Amino acid sequence: MTLILSVFQAVLIAGFAPAVSWFIKKMKAVSQNRVGPRFFQVYFDLIKLFRKGMVISGTASWVFHAAPYVFFGGTIAAALMLPVIWKGALCGFMGDAILFVYLLALGRFFLVLAALDTGTAFGGMGSSREMFLSSLAEPALLLSFFSIGFHTKTLSLTGMMSVLAADSPHRVIFFVSLAFGAVLILAIAESGRIPVDNPATHLELTMVHEAMVLEYSGRYLALLEWGHQIKQLLFLTLLANLFFPWGIPDTFNAVPIVLSLLLYAGKIAVAAWVIGWIEIHFAKLRLFRVPDFLAVAFVLALLSFLGQLMVGRGA
Amino acid sequence: MKQVLDEVRGQLGGLIGKIWEEPGNRLCVLADKKSVVPVVRSLIEKLGMRFVFLFATDERKILGAFLIHYVFLRQAEGVFVTVKTEVRENDPVFPSVTPYVPQANWQEREIQDLFGLVAGGHPDPRRLVFHEDWPGSLHPLRKDFALPENLPRTGREYVFDRVEGDGVFEIPVGPVHAGIIEPGHFRFSSAGESILKLEIRHFYKHKGIEKLGEGKSPEDLILLAERVSGDNSLSHATACAQALESLSGLEIPPRARFIRVVLLELERLYNHVSDISGIALDVGFGFGAGQLTRIKEYLMRLNERVTGSRFLRSAVVPGGVRKDLSVSGKIFLADETKKIKKDFDEVIQIFWNVNSLVDRIRSTGVIKREVAEALAGVGPVARASGIDRDLRRDLSYAAYGNLLFMVPVFTEGDVESRMRVRIQEVHESFKLIHEALELMPEGAFRTDQKPLMPGRNALGCVESPRGECFHWIMTDGEGKITRWKIHSPSFVNWPLIEHAVLENIVPDFPLINKSMNLSYSGNDR
């Protein structure tokens, strides 16, 4: 039963991820007096890409071929650690929060190499920007986890959630709300959204994530796009389940699980709405202003940690 | 006119030959090849004239030589002074004025390519209009040019200026771009993200329009003029029509003048709204871009209702305009523009409340006044850098002399200034349309055409949404068009972008480019 539910959670994330992208797209479209895409369009787009042939540069090495699988696989593996609608995950163990961060980093590392691999002007530019930004985002994410882990006395994602769920809400707000701010900023940065990156732009020179995948087409591109959508949902799930962990069952009964599923969908919709709202109301930051933005995340995480050091973890 | 003539004669007496007047407030001066440089310099430095453009004509049949025309404008009196100099085929070198007048750079190189004359002493005599692959002996604007069956390819390549040093990279961009835009190549030399140098290589869309125009009828010529630059159709058509009218001695009826103002301002409106929308899109402010695109669509539908064409094509004919504005049409136009203005104001209000947008555009892509002046920038780009220059007011063609409007000038020279100039101009355009509709006299809206007079030349000028646009037309002994020179604003403004991007970072280039909104097609012709 544990196995079934855990696998179901990962499938749910993978299946649900394009819908989140659709939700944000639709929101933006409505703000611009446009109709926007149909719900199934995001899925059709992926299916279309999976069916299409690929054009691959003659100079591409094995890295270029491996990167989409590593990226997608790493993201799915990270998904297996996250409790979604049930207080458990397939690969949940002590310390998995660190593995979670570095599974995502592994995918990114390969993607950066692959973008350099074909030797195009834009790929290199995207790679250097991605590394520049992630060197700031990664410590902030780790520090956020440490801060929460300090409070919950565990570095396992499922463990953190269970401890927080058992805590009273005001204590959760008191101890981890700063970390919440940090993870929100990181969610925006990691999913390549405004104000950090513009997922809808056609301007090669301004791209970060998009510049790295410019050389990809067909099946590989589908894997990358899908993987990217999953990564985005992973961060939203972190926001939803780590900081609002109530109402997630740890039994195998059908009713609580279904209720939890609905609750999860609701929480993700709210989180996606926040991301969409920011995307509508802000312009993209100048590239050299992005570090300031990410620094805010780092400072929030640090404050959350230091605050607990000073006032105690509130056993 | 008389005063300018006296001044020119007094200042240049010994250097120049014949001096005569031509219709359309133009003064012509004949100068020897050797004295061209001092004449050009003293016109600019001593007589306060503004160098506008230069071009060549092949008059070997009549004069036995090529003529190079240097056109100057004395802004205060609205008088054009043209210096003409002969260049013989057996000695095709003409002195380059580029070292003294930097804006002549591209124009002289264009003459080199199209006429096979040589600009002696030009600091950068590389190819411009024709790429290196084009055979060096073919010069289409020579009268004896014949297009060979098979165009040989020479296989030579353009050599870009190199920046060398540790960590300096070259980024080639284009000519094929990701968006649906025109072709042009940009070569960045950058260290990290900051741009050390930008070199542009354009003219992928050279269509030989000037050559195509030779021998065409006035109606056909206007059709061609409308296709020089798609979104500035009407400006080019009007400039062309003005030249044609003065060639056939036509005086267009007052009503037509006012209708032309209305149409020209409609063109400015949709262009500027589209440009501001583009700026919003390039900084990732999708909401603003979406709303302004909607307003642009309203404006283009309005164009269609008024003229039958979204791009205002075929609205202007030599002798007036094609269609009259009915009473109900006037009321409709006034109501619609009022509504659209309100809509536009609301959206712009939101723009200034978005700090992240303002942060992106402020102090980005600064064009210093000195640079804009040296390269003779035109249009909103120049007006954003503190240069107060607008042909609508300075030469008051059509009915602009009867109307009251402001010419907004900003001094910062950054993307924000260029956007502010456009926003204010949109307001002025709405005002101008209402004024013109109100003051429009009754009467005919076009006069009958007359044949072009033989052996004449004429100049038409319009302040297009992008800036000054000139059409110069010459007829031969039978009254046929034998040379058509199009001077488009983009041709002047493109080199400015190489300066605007310095001290900026690579990801800000698209924004700077958009804020100048230059036409590839109008540049390449």
Coordinates of C-alpha atoms in Angstrom, one line a residue, chain A residues 6-273:
Chain A
S6 CA 4.1 6.7 -3.1
V7 CA 4.3 5.9 -6.8
F8 CA 0.9 7.4 -7.2
Q9 CA 2.2 10.6 -5.7
A10 CA 5.0 10.8 -8.2
V11 CA 2.7 10.1 -11.1
L12 CA 0.3 12.7 -9.8
I13 CA 3.0 15.3 -9.8
A14 CA 4.2 14.4 -13.3
G15 CA 0.6 14.4 -14.6
F16 CA -0.5 17.5 -12.8
A17 CA 2.6 19.6 -13.7
P18 CA 1.5 20.7 -17.2
A19 CA -1.9 21.8 -15.7
V20 CA -0.1 24.2 -13.4
S21 CA 1.6 25.8 -16.4
W22 CA -1.7 26.0 -18.1
F23 CA -3.2 27.7 -15.1
I24 CA -0.5 30.5 -15.1
K25 CA -0.7 30.9 -18.9
K26 CA -4.5 31.2 -18.7
M27 CA -4.2 33.8 -15.9
K28 CA -1.8 35.9 -17.9
A29 CA -3.9 35.6 -21.0
V30 CA -7.0 36.8 -19.2
S31 CA -5.1 39.8 -17.8
Q32 CA -4.3 40.7 -21.4
N33 CA -7.9 40.3 -22.7
R34 CA -7.0 37.2 -24.5
V35 CA -8.8 33.9 -24.4
G36 CA -5.7 31.8 -23.7
P37 CA -5.1 28.1 -24.4
R38 CA -7.5 25.3 -23.7
F39 CA -6.9 23.1 -20.7
F40 CA -5.6 20.2 -22.8
Q41 CA -3.4 22.3 -25.0
V42 CA -0.4 22.0 -22.7
Y43 CA -0.8 18.2 -22.9
F44 CA -1.3 18.2 -26.6
D45 CA 1.9 20.3 -27.0
L46 CA 3.9 17.7 -25.0
I47 CA 2.4 14.8 -27.0
K48 CA 3.1 16.7 -30.3
L49 CA 6.8 17.2 -29.2
F50 CA 7.1 13.5 -28.2
R51 CA 5.9 12.5 -31.7
K52 CA 8.1 14.9 -33.7
G53 CA 11.5 14.1 -35.2
M54 CA 14.6 15.6 -33.8
V55 CA 17.2 17.9 -35.4
I56 CA 20.5 17.4 -33.7
S57 CA 23.7 19.3 -34.3
G58 CA 26.5 17.3 -35.9
T59 CA 28.9 18.4 -33.2
A60 CA 26.7 17.1 -30.3
S61 CA 28.4 14.6 -28.0
W62 CA 26.8 12.1 -25.7
V63 CA 26.3 14.8 -23.1
F64 CA 23.7 16.4 -25.4
H65 CA 21.8 13.1 -25.7
A66 CA 22.1 12.2 -22.0
A67 CA 21.1 15.6 -20.6
P68 CA 17.3 15.4 -21.2
Y69 CA 17.1 12.0 -19.5
V70 CA 19.3 13.1 -16.6
F71 CA 17.3 16.2 -16.1
F72 CA 13.9 14.5 -16.3
G73 CA 15.1 11.5 -14.2
G74 CA 16.6 13.7 -11.6
T75 CA 13.4 15.7 -11.3
I76 CA 11.3 12.6 -11.0
A77 CA 13.6 11.1 -8.4
A78 CA 13.3 14.4 -6.4
A79 CA 9.5 14.0 -6.8
L80 CA 9.7 10.6 -5.1
M81 CA 10.9 12.3 -1.9
L82 CA 8.1 14.7 -1.5
P83 CA 5.0 13.9 0.5
V84 CA 2.1 15.1 -1.7
I85 CA -1.2 13.8 -0.5
W86 CA 0.0 11.3 2.1
K87 CA 2.5 11.6 4.9
G88 CA 5.1 9.5 3.3
A89 CA 7.3 9.2 0.2
L90 CA 8.9 6.4 -1.5
C91 CA 12.5 7.6 -1.0
G92 CA 11.9 9.4 2.3
F93 CA 14.8 9.0 4.7
M94 CA 16.8 11.1 7.1
G95 CA 18.7 13.7 5.2
D96 CA 16.7 13.5 1.9
A97 CA 16.2 17.3 1.8
I98 CA 19.9 17.6 0.8
L99 CA 19.5 14.9 -1.8
F100 CA 16.4 16.6 -3.1
V101 CA 18.4 19.8 -3.7
Y102 CA 21.3 18.0 -5.4
L103 CA 19.1 15.8 -7.6
L104 CA 17.7 19.0 -9.1
A105 CA 21.3 20.4 -9.3
L106 CA 22.4 17.3 -11.1
G107 CA 19.8 17.9 -13.8
R108 CA 20.8 21.5 -14.1
F109 CA 24.5 20.6 -14.3
F110 CA 23.9 18.3 -17.3
L111 CA 21.6 20.8 -18.9
V112 CA 24.3 23.5 -18.6
L113 CA 26.9 21.1 -20.1
A114 CA 24.5 20.2 -22.9
A115 CA 24.0 23.8 -23.8
L116 CA 27.7 24.3 -24.1
D117 CA 28.1 21.1 -26.0
T118 CA 26.8 22.3 -29.4
G119 CA 28.9 25.5 -29.2
T120 CA 26.3 27.9 -30.2
A121 CA 26.4 31.5 -29.0
F122 CA 23.1 31.5 -27.1
G123 CA 23.7 28.1 -25.4
G124 CA 26.9 29.4 -23.8
M125 CA 25.2 32.6 -22.7
G126 CA 22.3 30.7 -21.1
S127 CA 24.7 28.3 -19.3
S128 CA 26.7 31.1 -17.8
R129 CA 23.6 32.9 -16.6
E130 CA 22.1 29.7 -15.2
M131 CA 25.2 28.9 -13.2
F132 CA 25.5 32.5 -12.0
L133 CA 21.9 32.5 -10.7
S134 CA 21.9 29.0 -9.3
S135 CA 25.1 29.7 -7.4
L136 CA 23.0 32.2 -5.5
A137 CA 19.8 30.1 -5.4
E138 CA 21.2 26.8 -4.2
P139 CA 22.7 28.0 -0.8
A140 CA 19.5 29.9 -0.1
L141 CA 17.4 26.7 -0.6
L142 CA 19.8 24.6 1.5
L143 CA 19.7 27.2 4.3
S144 CA 15.9 27.2 4.2
F145 CA 15.9 23.5 4.7
F146 CA 18.4 23.8 7.5
S147 CA 16.4 26.4 9.2
I148 CA 13.2 24.2 9.1
G149 CA 15.3 21.2 10.0
F150 CA 16.6 23.0 13.0
H151 CA 13.1 23.5 14.2
T152 CA 11.9 20.1 13.4
K153 CA 15.1 18.3 14.3
T154 CA 15.1 16.3 11.1
L155 CA 16.4 16.8 7.6
S156 CA 13.9 14.4 6.0
L157 CA 11.1 16.1 4.0
T158 CA 8.4 13.8 5.3
G159 CA 9.8 14.2 8.9
M160 CA 9.7 18.0 8.6
M161 CA 6.2 17.9 7.4
S162 CA 5.0 15.5 10.2
V163 CA 6.6 17.6 12.9
L164 CA 5.2 20.9 11.5
A165 CA 1.7 19.3 11.1
A166 CA 1.7 18.3 14.7
D167 CA 2.8 21.7 15.8
S168 CA 0.3 24.5 16.5
P169 CA -0.1 26.9 13.6
H170 CA 1.1 30.0 15.4
R171 CA 4.4 28.2 16.3
V172 CA 4.8 27.2 12.7
I173 CA 4.3 30.8 11.6
F174 CA 6.6 32.0 14.2
F175 CA 9.5 29.7 13.3
V176 CA 9.3 29.1 9.6
S177 CA 7.4 31.9 7.9
L178 CA 10.7 33.6 7.0
A179 CA 11.8 30.4 5.3
F180 CA 8.5 30.4 3.5
G181 CA 9.4 33.7 1.9
A182 CA 12.8 32.3 0.9
V183 CA 11.3 29.3 -0.8
L184 CA 8.6 31.4 -2.6
I185 CA 11.4 33.5 -4.2
L186 CA 13.3 30.3 -5.0
A187 CA 10.2 28.8 -6.6
I188 CA 10.0 31.7 -8.9
A189 CA 13.7 31.6 -9.7
E190 CA 13.9 27.8 -10.2
S191 CA 10.9 27.6 -12.5
G192 CA 12.3 30.4 -14.6
R193 CA 9.5 32.9 -14.1
I194 CA 9.2 36.6 -14.1
P195 CA 10.8 38.6 -12.5
V196 CA 13.9 36.3 -12.8
D197 CA 13.5 34.9 -16.3
N198 CA 10.8 35.3 -18.9
P199 CA 9.4 31.9 -20.1
A200 CA 7.4 33.5 -22.9
T201 CA 10.1 35.6 -24.6
H202 CA 11.4 35.1 -28.2
L203 CA 14.4 37.3 -27.5
E204 CA 17.4 35.0 -27.5
L205 CA 19.7 37.6 -25.9
T206 CA 17.6 37.9 -22.8
M207 CA 16.9 34.2 -22.2
V208 CA 18.3 32.1 -19.3
H209 CA 16.6 28.7 -19.2
E210 CA 15.2 29.0 -22.8
A211 CA 18.6 29.8 -24.2
M212 CA 19.9 26.5 -22.8
V213 CA 17.2 24.4 -24.5
L214 CA 17.3 26.3 -27.9
E215 CA 19.1 23.5 -29.6
Y216 CA 16.7 20.8 -28.5
S217 CA 13.7 19.6 -30.5
G218 CA 11.2 16.8 -30.6
R219 CA 11.4 14.1 -27.9
Y220 CA 14.3 15.7 -26.0
L221 CA 12.6 19.0 -25.9
A222 CA 9.4 17.4 -24.6
L223 CA 11.3 15.7 -21.8
L224 CA 13.0 19.0 -20.9
E225 CA 9.8 21.0 -21.0
W226 CA 7.9 18.4 -19.0
G227 CA 10.8 18.1 -16.5
H228 CA 10.8 21.8 -16.1
Q229 CA 7.1 21.9 -15.4
I230 CA 7.5 19.1 -12.9
K231 CA 10.3 21.1 -11.2
Q232 CA 8.0 24.0 -11.0
L233 CA 5.3 21.9 -9.4
L234 CA 7.9 20.4 -7.0
F235 CA 8.6 23.9 -5.6
L236 CA 4.9 24.7 -5.4
T237 CA 4.4 21.4 -3.5
L238 CA 7.2 22.3 -1.1
L239 CA 5.4 25.6 -0.4
A240 CA 2.0 24.0 0.0
N241 CA 2.9 21.0 2.0
L242 CA 5.9 22.1 4.1
F243 CA 4.4 25.3 5.3
F244 CA 0.7 24.4 5.3
P245 CA 1.0 20.7 6.3
W246 CA -2.4 20.3 7.9
G247 CA -5.0 17.8 6.8
I248 CA -2.6 15.4 5.2
P249 CA -3.4 11.9 6.4
D250 CA -1.0 9.1 7.4
T251 CA -3.6 6.3 7.1
F252 CA -4.6 4.3 4.1
N253 CA -8.3 5.1 4.2
A254 CA -9.8 6.2 1.0
V255 CA -11.9 9.2 2.3
P256 CA -9.0 11.2 3.9
I257 CA -6.8 10.5 0.9
V258 CA -9.4 11.8 -1.5
L259 CA -10.0 14.8 0.7
S260 CA -6.3 15.4 0.9
L261 CA -6.1 15.2 -2.9
L262 CA -8.7 18.0 -3.2
L263 CA -7.0 20.0 -0.6
Y264 CA -3.7 19.6 -2.4
A265 CA -5.2 20.8 -5.7
G266 CA -6.6 23.8 -3.9
K267 CA -3.3 24.7 -2.2
I268 CA -1.4 24.4 -5.5
A269 CA -4.0 26.5 -7.3
V270 CA -3.5 29.3 -4.7
A271 CA 0.3 29.0 -5.0
A272 CA 0.1 29.1 -8.8
W273 CA -2.2 32.1 -8.5

